[in-house]
């Protein structure tokens, strides 16, 4: 294998000092004559420098930096160590990094089992993994393989007889390559970080096996829902134009087109392509694997305006434009684009905290920042249930009446800023029950509730759900979710409601084994009802779940009724100017949180609320994750009284703490205090 790699990539590897001057001179002459950077003459050392430290940009400055780094690498590492790094880290297509992984991916074999012909096929991949992929492009892969075989003979790595046998050998490439786990690259990186922290460099060499809590069905469902939801959002806001434009000659070759496309990162099924010809009815484009495709009809609809002169020339699709295309289930291609907006999605088992699905962003290769664990964002109204839970703890009931009306705020109570809070729709409902206020996400009611229970009490209370009080200053803005949370924190917080009031810690590693299967470490999770701490009254969790069920049935998350289930609950969230869109929701055995926003905060758009942008992702996931799951029928906890009530919409049943059922509904104070005693002190806060 080593000889095949040297023959294909750098036959003078053991002779040069990191740079092949003959190759550099040849490439320089070609580049000067063409006024473009087309040839690189990169040695294996230079490729290591590029892969570990540099971008794939093609420019003279990047090439210069690559050469400098190559010299430094040669000075500090042995030739064998450099080759080892290359051997184990180079990308070879089909998500295979390194030749050992590629041998399994394409042939289902270990390296020592490969024939010369198979080795030559793999050795031909580094130059253009997509173009020479034997699965997607067998003809070009065969041509490249034969080139490597000839080079191996030229430099006497094999005999004439071996060359002829290798050329004649019929390869059995796995037509359906090794089935990869669903897109879980963010999870894989989390695992890598934990393993390195625990085992240092041994994590990469000792053959550890790490088993996670992530479930493939759940992860697949989350990935599909996230991609669909983000692209639907992107389509609502229009096509921006090509990613770039390159000059291509009339007699351009496939290899030259492939070289240009190698600079462009893949993004799942959003495939980069170079436009060869274009008119308002049809676009012809070249893909990385060498295929030429035709796009027409509905496939042009998204970018139709950019095929005309009605747009800025920089945004027009022309010959040489680099665009993204996507194939539908029927095999038809359509123009699409890489979204600029980001996302996070996480699903947790509320019974023990096991993470079942985690998507840290739209595409790991483009942005490896994990928005589930690292993005601190304002939760908006999705934080209100924690404030309402504190109010229930203080004696409020679902039928407590609070005035939804304009409120004058003393600047001193919000940190010295001028603030005139409003409801999202700009209207006011007047006296409204606590249940209906959360269902309709009434901001003014949330503020009045927080005034009544005090921000200081709420700040302490939310620690029961795992939130750090330092990130939630004790001001009235806390009522509207002005603090900072991560999506993973929100999942942990909502798990408390789902499991009946127990605090469980989300985790993702089930166990670690050595190469022989011996268990080195195993997580012992906190389990609700067993060893997990009870942090809120189970009656509180039951009543809050009942209220949040109304959010799904008839409130801001009513779209979720398309799932046809009666055991769902949750809360939407939208921050000021639509910078963040949230939906956090649950079924008894599954909590999921969806977030959407820009890394550099800016508005998602006037209509892009949590119910519009984040909720559809949650629905898409839950529809698959809960398939076949029986509908959960909750049992009313001891100490909760169910009372029929007459309302303007007919008779309803609501739930009360046994000791609070006679509470003055207009004040929400506990039964041990006479309403007359406290009426004057809280009247102004509630009304």
XYZ file of C-alpha atoms in Angstrom:
687
model
C 0.000 0.000 0.000
C 2.826 2.346 0.872
C 4.444 1.857 -2.537
C 1.148 2.454 -4.342
C 0.710 5.752 -2.479
C 4.235 6.899 -3.260
C 3.819 5.997 -6.936
C 0.564 7.932 -7.163
C 1.346 10.973 -5.041
C 5.036 11.527 -4.328
C 7.601 9.049 -5.589
C 10.495 11.247 -4.377
C 9.040 11.526 -0.872
C 12.099 10.029 0.860
C 14.483 12.193 -1.174
C 13.114 15.754 -0.964
C 12.965 18.053 2.072
C 9.227 18.641 1.922
C 8.983 20.311 -1.480
C 9.583 18.732 -4.870
C 11.381 21.591 -6.645
C 11.105 19.974 -10.065
C 7.357 19.661 -9.647
C 7.070 23.213 -8.290
C 8.933 24.609 -11.291
C 6.694 22.728 -13.693
C 3.547 23.933 -11.925
C 4.810 27.522 -11.700
C 5.407 27.711 -15.443
C 1.913 26.367 -16.113
C 0.298 28.773 -13.653
C 2.112 31.839 -14.994
C 1.183 30.978 -18.564
C -2.481 30.577 -17.615
C -2.589 33.447 -15.063
C -4.404 31.034 -12.759
C -3.440 28.591 -10.044
C -4.240 25.288 -11.717
C -1.369 23.002 -10.778
C -0.061 22.505 -7.294
C 2.645 19.819 -7.374
C 1.979 19.172 -3.695
C 4.148 16.585 -1.996
C 2.774 14.296 0.685
C 4.284 16.618 3.293
C 2.536 19.610 1.739
C -0.741 17.709 1.715
C -0.304 16.977 5.418
C 0.338 20.686 5.994
C -2.793 21.622 4.064
C -5.037 19.014 5.664
C -3.988 19.795 9.238
C -3.425 23.545 9.159
C -4.745 25.249 6.018
C -7.914 25.724 4.014
C -8.403 24.244 0.543
C -8.351 27.703 -1.061
C -6.269 27.896 -4.235
C -4.135 31.017 -4.151
C -0.467 31.926 -4.336
C -0.420 33.027 -0.678
C -1.936 29.750 0.522
C 0.598 27.807 -1.553
C 3.436 29.814 -0.021
C 2.182 29.091 3.505
C 1.855 25.434 2.607
C 5.515 25.299 1.550
C 6.683 26.995 4.754
C 4.687 24.576 6.871
C 6.031 21.625 4.902
C 9.589 22.660 5.751
C 8.664 22.967 9.427
C 6.982 19.564 9.460
C 10.005 17.931 7.810
C 12.244 19.549 10.421
C 10.208 18.233 13.361
C 8.928 14.853 12.203
C 10.508 11.802 10.628
C 9.544 10.778 7.107
C 7.784 7.687 8.416
C 5.763 9.755 10.902
C 4.701 12.183 8.167
C 3.627 9.294 5.966
C 1.744 7.759 8.898
C -0.207 10.984 9.413
C -1.046 11.124 5.731
C -1.933 7.434 5.630
C -4.374 7.714 8.537
C -5.921 11.162 7.964
C -6.321 11.771 4.224
C -9.919 11.942 3.014
C -10.758 9.222 0.486
C -14.465 9.694 -0.167
C -17.576 8.002 1.243
C -16.703 9.517 4.654
C -13.579 7.374 4.814
C -10.546 9.031 6.390
C -7.353 7.045 5.989
C -6.542 4.010 3.878
C -7.583 1.434 6.479
C -11.080 2.935 6.581
C -11.180 3.159 2.788
C -10.235 -0.522 2.433
C -13.255 -1.448 4.545
C -15.517 1.069 2.820
C -14.822 0.088 -0.782
C -13.783 -3.564 -0.486
C -14.846 -4.738 2.978
C -11.267 -5.857 3.684
C -8.356 -5.112 5.973
C -5.314 -3.504 4.347
C -3.233 -6.674 4.445
C -5.922 -8.490 2.452
C -5.836 -6.086 -0.518
C -4.477 -7.065 -3.918
C -2.168 -4.798 -5.935
C -5.144 -3.782 -8.077
C -7.193 -2.809 -5.024
C -4.283 -0.906 -3.508
C -3.818 1.026 -6.744
C -7.513 1.912 -6.776
C -7.287 3.361 -3.266
C -3.987 5.119 -3.966
C -5.646 6.976 -6.824
C -8.288 8.544 -4.590
C -6.447 11.402 -2.790
C -6.164 13.528 -5.943
C -9.953 13.753 -6.307
C -11.971 11.489 -3.994
C -15.290 12.296 -5.647
C -14.141 12.203 -9.257
C -12.290 8.881 -8.832
C -14.824 7.258 -6.514
C -15.181 3.646 -7.759
C -18.772 3.509 -6.518
C -20.055 6.703 -8.111
C -17.713 6.948 -11.092
C -16.272 3.514 -11.954
C -14.939 4.416 -15.419
C -12.824 7.345 -14.271
C -11.759 5.378 -11.188
C -10.513 2.569 -13.447
C -8.513 5.025 -15.567
C -6.902 6.461 -12.466
C -6.170 2.986 -11.102
C -4.394 1.957 -14.297
C -2.305 5.134 -14.137
C -1.184 4.199 -10.609
C -0.403 0.624 -11.688
C 1.779 1.926 -14.539
C 3.589 4.233 -12.110
C 4.198 1.330 -9.731
C 5.806 -0.618 -12.562
C 7.761 2.424 -13.792
C 9.447 2.771 -10.414
C 9.955 -0.993 -10.054
C 7.550 -1.450 -7.146
C 5.958 -4.345 -9.054
C 7.004 -6.674 -11.887
C 5.624 -6.834 -15.433
C 3.649 -9.910 -14.487
C 2.136 -8.191 -11.432
C 1.241 -5.188 -13.568
C -0.595 -7.314 -16.133
C -2.423 -9.272 -13.435
C -3.424 -6.063 -11.652
C -4.760 -4.487 -14.841
C -6.746 -7.615 -15.673
C -8.164 -8.156 -12.194
C -11.882 -7.532 -11.930
C -12.522 -5.617 -8.739
C -15.537 -6.263 -6.563
C -16.285 -2.826 -5.201
C -19.042 -2.690 -2.608
C -21.837 -1.143 -4.632
C -23.543 -0.108 -1.425
C -20.585 0.940 0.663
C -20.410 0.138 4.350
C -23.559 1.542 5.913
C -22.542 4.547 7.931
C -24.328 5.613 11.046
C -26.606 8.530 10.410
C -25.163 11.991 10.337
C -23.819 12.228 13.864
C -20.578 14.114 13.321
C -21.298 16.525 16.171
C -21.790 13.543 18.479
C -18.589 11.967 17.157
C -16.669 15.134 17.972
C -18.151 15.197 21.479
C -16.973 11.613 21.936
C -13.512 12.462 20.617
C -13.153 15.325 23.071
C -14.195 13.157 26.025
C -11.857 10.347 25.001
C -8.914 12.688 24.523
C -9.541 14.368 27.871
C -9.591 10.960 29.539
C -6.920 9.034 27.616
C -4.859 11.703 25.798
C -2.983 10.379 22.736
C -3.898 6.791 23.602
C -7.437 7.613 22.517
C -6.214 7.499 18.910
C -4.058 4.387 19.103
C -5.508 1.886 21.591
C -8.592 0.759 19.698
C -11.168 1.855 22.241
C -14.832 1.204 21.506
C -17.265 3.893 22.593
C -20.976 3.152 22.781
C -23.260 6.175 22.855
C -26.882 6.618 23.876
C -27.759 8.033 20.461
C -30.357 5.920 18.678
C -29.990 5.581 14.897
C -33.719 5.845 14.214
C -33.953 8.992 16.315
C -30.789 10.489 14.841
C -31.951 9.835 11.285
C -35.301 11.429 12.086
C -33.649 14.476 13.651
C -31.214 14.924 10.761
C -33.964 14.709 8.146
C -36.215 17.092 10.089
C -33.443 19.649 10.598
C -32.391 19.628 6.949
C -35.989 19.934 5.771
C -36.859 22.681 8.245
C -33.789 24.780 7.508
C -34.251 24.477 3.760
C -37.927 25.406 4.019
C -36.913 28.516 5.957
C -34.249 29.295 3.359
C -36.701 28.963 0.489
C -39.081 31.388 2.179
C -36.365 34.029 2.004
C -35.266 33.553 -1.580
C -32.251 32.521 -3.625
C -29.149 34.635 -2.987
C -27.076 33.652 -6.014
C -24.080 31.449 -6.895
C -21.427 30.707 -4.266
C -18.697 31.809 -6.664
C -17.882 32.100 -10.348
C -14.791 30.736 -12.090
C -13.565 31.262 -15.611
C -13.716 28.082 -17.661
C -12.327 27.769 -21.157
C -14.382 26.552 -24.088
C -12.254 23.381 -24.217
C -12.210 22.794 -20.454
C -11.566 19.186 -19.429
C -13.341 17.160 -16.780
C -10.138 17.061 -14.731
C -9.954 20.862 -14.705
C -13.572 21.105 -13.597
C -12.940 18.510 -10.908
C -9.953 20.502 -9.666
C -12.191 23.543 -9.207
C -14.842 21.540 -7.393
C -12.281 20.010 -5.030
C -12.027 23.450 -3.418
C -15.702 23.334 -2.455
C -16.791 21.415 0.628
C -19.580 18.882 0.374
C -22.675 19.494 2.494
C -24.613 16.261 2.636
C -27.060 16.076 -0.247
C -26.460 19.716 -1.235
C -23.982 18.934 -3.998
C -21.620 21.534 -5.513
C -21.702 21.892 -9.291
C -20.161 24.100 -11.991
C -22.574 25.513 -14.554
C -21.597 24.633 -18.136
C -24.480 26.277 -19.967
C -27.558 28.195 -18.938
C -30.762 29.745 -20.239
C -34.099 30.533 -18.625
C -35.425 27.033 -19.304
C -32.446 24.780 -18.665
C -29.132 24.595 -16.808
C -26.361 22.095 -17.542
C -23.862 21.511 -14.734
C -20.825 19.354 -13.904
C -20.708 17.457 -10.597
C -17.724 16.361 -8.521
C -18.092 12.758 -9.594
C -17.738 13.750 -13.248
C -21.434 13.491 -14.078
C -23.060 16.178 -16.207
C -26.642 16.896 -15.214
C -29.507 18.865 -16.740
C -31.826 20.950 -14.568
C -35.152 22.195 -15.862
C -38.794 22.721 -14.971
C -39.471 22.806 -11.235
C -35.766 22.304 -10.625
C -35.178 25.908 -11.719
C -38.080 27.437 -9.804
C -36.163 28.506 -6.684
C -33.481 30.325 -8.707
C -35.606 31.347 -11.706
C -35.083 35.078 -11.231
C -31.306 34.577 -11.102
C -31.353 33.128 -14.606
C -32.462 36.497 -15.985
C -31.030 40.008 -16.222
C -33.385 41.224 -13.479
C -30.776 40.645 -10.771
C -27.411 42.139 -9.929
C -24.837 40.601 -12.338
C -22.917 39.218 -9.347
C -25.986 37.166 -8.382
C -26.804 35.886 -11.849
C -26.202 32.237 -12.727
C -23.871 32.052 -15.724
C -21.370 29.658 -17.261
C -18.745 29.042 -14.586
C -21.085 29.696 -11.656
C -20.607 27.361 -8.701
C -24.033 26.419 -7.407
C -25.618 23.801 -5.151
C -27.955 21.171 -6.516
C -30.087 18.555 -4.815
C -31.668 15.355 -6.085
C -35.226 14.442 -5.122
C -36.674 10.983 -4.524
C -37.537 10.664 -8.218
C -33.978 11.382 -9.339
C -34.656 14.909 -10.572
C -32.145 17.656 -9.855
C -33.005 21.115 -8.526
C -31.002 24.252 -7.775
C -30.724 24.968 -4.066
C -28.243 26.797 -1.820
C -26.304 26.460 1.414
C -28.346 28.040 4.205
C -26.715 30.828 6.195
C -28.972 30.293 9.199
C -27.947 27.803 11.886
C -29.812 25.294 13.977
C -29.672 23.008 16.984
C -31.756 19.981 17.843
C -31.499 17.617 20.783
C -33.747 14.842 22.067
C -33.444 13.342 25.540
C -35.044 10.469 27.426
C -36.517 12.265 30.463
C -36.428 9.096 32.529
C -32.626 8.996 32.717
C -31.167 11.845 30.629
C -29.912 9.644 27.762
C -29.457 11.736 24.618
C -31.281 9.995 21.768
C -30.504 12.475 18.980
C -28.246 15.497 18.633
C -27.721 17.794 15.656
C -25.299 20.586 16.526
C -25.714 22.604 13.332
C -26.742 22.427 9.709
C -23.456 20.972 8.451
C -20.444 19.917 10.536
C -17.927 20.256 7.699
C -18.872 23.907 7.250
C -19.307 24.860 10.911
C -18.214 22.494 13.684
C -19.466 24.817 16.427
C -21.904 22.681 18.414
C -24.993 24.833 18.898
C -26.600 22.263 21.212
C -23.882 22.497 23.843
C -22.027 25.728 23.062
C -24.582 28.262 21.809
C -25.758 30.548 24.623
C -28.916 32.213 23.394
C -31.961 33.946 24.826
C -34.822 31.422 25.136
C -37.650 33.940 24.834
C -41.100 32.652 25.730
C -39.902 29.032 25.840
C -38.554 29.979 29.293
C -41.976 31.030 30.619
C -42.968 27.552 31.885
C -40.229 27.760 34.522
C -41.625 31.088 35.760
C -45.173 29.712 35.749
C -43.987 26.644 37.647
C -42.548 28.947 40.309
C -45.923 30.698 40.481
C -47.752 27.382 40.941
C -45.296 26.634 43.749
C -46.265 29.976 45.327
C -49.990 29.258 45.270
C -51.134 30.368 41.836
C -53.499 28.021 40.019
C -54.303 27.488 36.343
C -57.455 29.552 36.930
C -55.768 32.496 38.647
C -56.789 35.636 36.771
C -54.184 38.215 35.785
C -54.741 41.347 33.773
C -53.272 41.339 30.288
C -52.933 45.098 29.935
C -50.186 47.686 29.322
C -47.709 48.019 32.143
C -45.443 50.868 33.182
C -42.094 49.494 34.319
C -39.827 51.266 36.782
C -36.364 51.248 35.090
C -34.759 50.300 38.407
C -36.569 46.929 38.341
C -35.027 45.893 35.024
C -31.455 47.026 35.448
C -31.903 50.698 34.653
C -33.123 50.378 31.054
C -36.248 51.964 29.607
C -38.691 49.197 28.776
C -42.231 49.124 27.447
C -43.156 45.450 27.155
C -45.807 44.368 24.681
C -47.410 41.153 23.558
C -46.114 39.708 20.298
C -49.297 40.563 18.397
C -49.559 44.040 19.931
C -52.999 43.369 21.440
C -54.223 42.945 25.024
C -56.892 40.555 26.312
C -57.684 42.084 29.692
C -58.322 39.685 32.607
C -57.175 36.202 31.575
C -56.505 32.936 33.377
C -52.975 31.751 33.947
C -53.679 28.704 31.767
C -54.859 30.776 28.834
C -52.062 33.300 29.306
C -49.382 30.648 28.794
C -51.355 29.026 25.988
C -51.435 32.364 24.155
C -47.960 33.404 25.376
C -49.046 36.685 26.960
C -45.954 38.691 27.859
C -47.667 41.183 30.163
C -49.153 38.385 32.249
C -45.749 36.723 32.640
C -44.272 39.997 33.868
C -47.084 40.530 36.386
C -46.634 36.975 37.656
C -42.909 37.539 38.116
C -43.591 40.794 39.946
C -45.886 38.894 42.315
C -43.481 36.045 43.116
C -40.404 38.366 42.838
C -37.506 37.959 40.405
C -35.267 36.903 43.287
C -37.482 33.935 44.092
C -37.708 32.943 40.432
C -33.930 33.192 40.047
C -33.469 30.710 42.880
C -36.329 28.493 41.715
C -35.001 27.926 38.187
C -31.852 26.302 39.600
C -34.059 23.273 40.271
C -34.181 22.756 36.507
C -30.400 23.019 36.082
C -30.077 26.695 35.137
C -27.231 28.838 36.457
C -28.653 31.899 38.268
C -25.721 34.018 37.055
C -27.102 33.723 33.521
C -30.539 34.946 34.613
C -30.285 38.281 36.454
C -33.194 38.935 38.863
C -34.964 41.504 36.725
C -38.455 41.465 35.259
C -37.012 40.716 31.818
C -36.458 37.174 33.113
C -40.210 36.652 32.616
C -39.692 36.877 28.854
C -36.591 34.697 28.678
C -33.934 37.400 28.528
C -31.291 35.220 30.171
C -28.897 32.830 28.418
C -29.343 29.093 27.925
C -28.099 26.308 25.687
C -30.510 23.969 23.895
C -29.139 21.093 25.990
C -29.967 22.988 29.188
C -33.496 23.548 27.919
C -33.887 19.832 27.216
C -32.749 19.026 30.741
C -35.153 21.608 32.160
C -38.172 20.342 30.240
C -37.311 16.772 31.251
C -38.278 17.750 34.816
C -41.834 18.451 33.655
C -41.980 15.289 31.546
C -40.802 12.845 34.221
C -42.900 14.091 37.116
C -40.476 16.490 38.766
C -37.075 14.744 38.825
C -33.785 16.306 37.789
C -31.790 14.083 35.418
C -28.491 15.020 33.785
C -28.282 14.576 29.998
C -25.471 12.224 28.948
C -24.342 10.648 25.677
C -21.709 7.976 26.440
C -23.142 4.679 27.635
C -19.862 2.797 28.034
C -16.227 2.576 26.920
C -14.515 -0.719 26.124
C -10.942 -1.634 25.283
C -10.030 -3.515 22.133
C -10.791 -6.851 23.813
C -14.267 -5.855 24.901
C -13.462 -5.211 28.542
C -15.644 -2.442 29.987
C -13.432 0.427 31.132
C -16.186 2.853 32.083
C -19.971 2.816 32.165
C -22.354 5.647 32.924
C -24.643 5.129 35.882
C -27.392 7.632 35.096
C -29.767 9.284 37.512
C -33.199 7.758 37.001
C -36.499 9.458 37.681
C -38.303 7.785 40.558
C -35.161 5.962 41.663
C -31.918 7.802 42.400
C -32.678 11.162 40.750
C -33.457 14.123 42.995
C -37.075 15.284 43.144
C -36.792 19.029 42.476
C -40.424 20.064 42.017
C -43.661 18.696 43.385
C -45.068 16.003 41.062
C -48.352 17.916 41.231
C -46.564 20.967 39.843
C -45.142 18.902 36.977
C -48.595 17.450 36.255
C -50.353 20.828 36.204
C -47.637 22.482 34.106
C -47.785 19.592 31.623
C -51.557 20.029 31.460
C -51.178 23.747 30.713
C -48.475 23.152 28.096
C -50.702 20.516 26.486
C -53.087 23.375 25.762
C -50.237 25.226 24.020
C -50.160 22.300 21.593
C -53.912 21.763 21.375
C -55.032 25.349 20.829
C -52.135 27.714 21.343
C -48.978 28.875 19.596
C -47.923 25.276 18.860
C -51.246 24.082 17.429
C -49.447 22.914 14.253
C -48.256 19.927 16.297
C -51.822 18.587 16.301
C -51.005 17.260 12.826
C -49.252 14.432 14.691
C -52.654 13.236 15.885
C -51.563 12.652 19.473
C -53.065 13.858 22.734
C -49.974 13.358 24.891
C -47.795 16.213 23.637
C -46.893 19.405 25.486
C -44.466 22.259 24.987
C -43.848 25.935 24.487
C -42.773 28.117 21.587
C -40.224 30.880 22.005
C -39.353 33.944 19.935
C -36.887 36.600 21.076
C -36.889 40.325 20.312
C -36.779 41.098 16.595
C -36.972 37.357 15.851
C -33.283 36.772 16.566
C -34.047 33.299 17.958
C -36.847 30.821 17.300
C -37.474 27.942 19.733
C -39.758 25.070 20.408
C -39.255 22.894 23.464
C -41.720 20.070 23.883
C -42.223 16.567 25.130
C -44.134 13.355 25.382
C -43.879 11.405 28.629
C -40.833 9.450 27.444
C -39.170 11.891 25.058
C -38.130 15.550 25.306
C -36.932 17.454 22.236
C -35.741 21.025 21.740
C -35.459 22.828 18.404
C -33.675 26.162 17.911
C -32.976 28.311 14.858
C -30.957 31.518 14.535
C -27.881 33.165 13.031
C -24.422 32.857 14.586
C -24.052 36.618 14.260
C -27.463 37.508 15.684
C -29.850 39.149 13.253
C -33.535 38.882 12.541
C -34.855 35.661 11.081
C -37.654 37.680 9.481
C -40.854 39.300 10.705
C -42.995 36.168 10.580
C -40.301 33.737 11.729
C -41.592 32.860 15.190
C -40.862 29.723 17.148
C -44.088 28.259 15.805
C -43.115 29.045 12.222
C -39.377 28.273 12.166
C -38.529 25.836 14.989
C -41.759 23.908 15.581
C -41.898 22.210 12.130
C -38.502 20.605 12.829
C -39.797 19.266 16.151
C -42.926 17.940 14.455
C -40.874 16.256 11.725
C -38.738 14.503 14.312
C -41.536 13.493 16.683
C -43.604 12.076 13.840
C -40.928 9.446 13.230
C -39.521 9.080 16.745
C -42.939 8.331 18.290
C -44.162 6.094 15.483
C -45.740 3.038 17.084
C -45.442 4.521 20.574
C -48.753 4.162 22.469
C -50.339 7.404 23.593
C -49.500 8.073 27.230
C -52.434 8.417 29.624
C -51.369 10.436 32.680
C -52.508 9.542 36.168
C -53.606 12.421 38.384
C -51.116 12.622 41.282
C -52.268 12.345 44.857
C -53.107 15.776 46.234
C -54.436 17.149 42.942
C -58.130 17.938 42.665
C -59.875 17.862 39.280
C -62.717 20.382 39.207
C -65.271 21.012 36.455
C -65.576 24.703 35.647
C -68.014 26.688 33.563
C -66.315 28.961 31.040
C -67.410 30.982 28.035
C -66.362 28.000 25.918
C -68.372 25.510 27.961
C -67.498 23.154 30.806
C -63.833 22.308 31.304
C -61.920 20.346 33.907
C -58.949 22.012 35.549
C -56.500 20.905 38.198
C -55.605 22.379 41.579
C -53.435 21.566 44.550
C -55.788 20.201 47.169
C -54.766 22.937 49.605
C -54.982 25.769 47.062
C -58.344 25.102 45.431
C -60.086 27.871 47.423
C -57.400 30.426 46.631
C -58.610 33.830 45.471
C -58.322 33.323 41.696
C -57.590 36.977 41.128
C -54.547 36.992 43.384
C -53.018 33.538 43.346
C -51.958 33.528 46.998
C -51.810 30.414 49.108
C -54.758 29.330 51.213
C -52.993 30.049 54.472
C -53.153 33.780 53.828
C -56.358 35.758 53.760
C -56.822 37.411 50.373
C -57.879 40.575 52.179
C -54.493 40.733 53.896
C -52.512 40.704 50.701
C -54.951 42.128 48.207
C -53.601 45.638 48.347
C -49.939 44.594 48.043
C -50.388 42.406 44.978
C -53.346 44.058 43.280
C -51.154 46.547 41.467
C -48.787 43.789 40.370
C -51.498 41.554 38.964
C -53.837 44.282 37.739
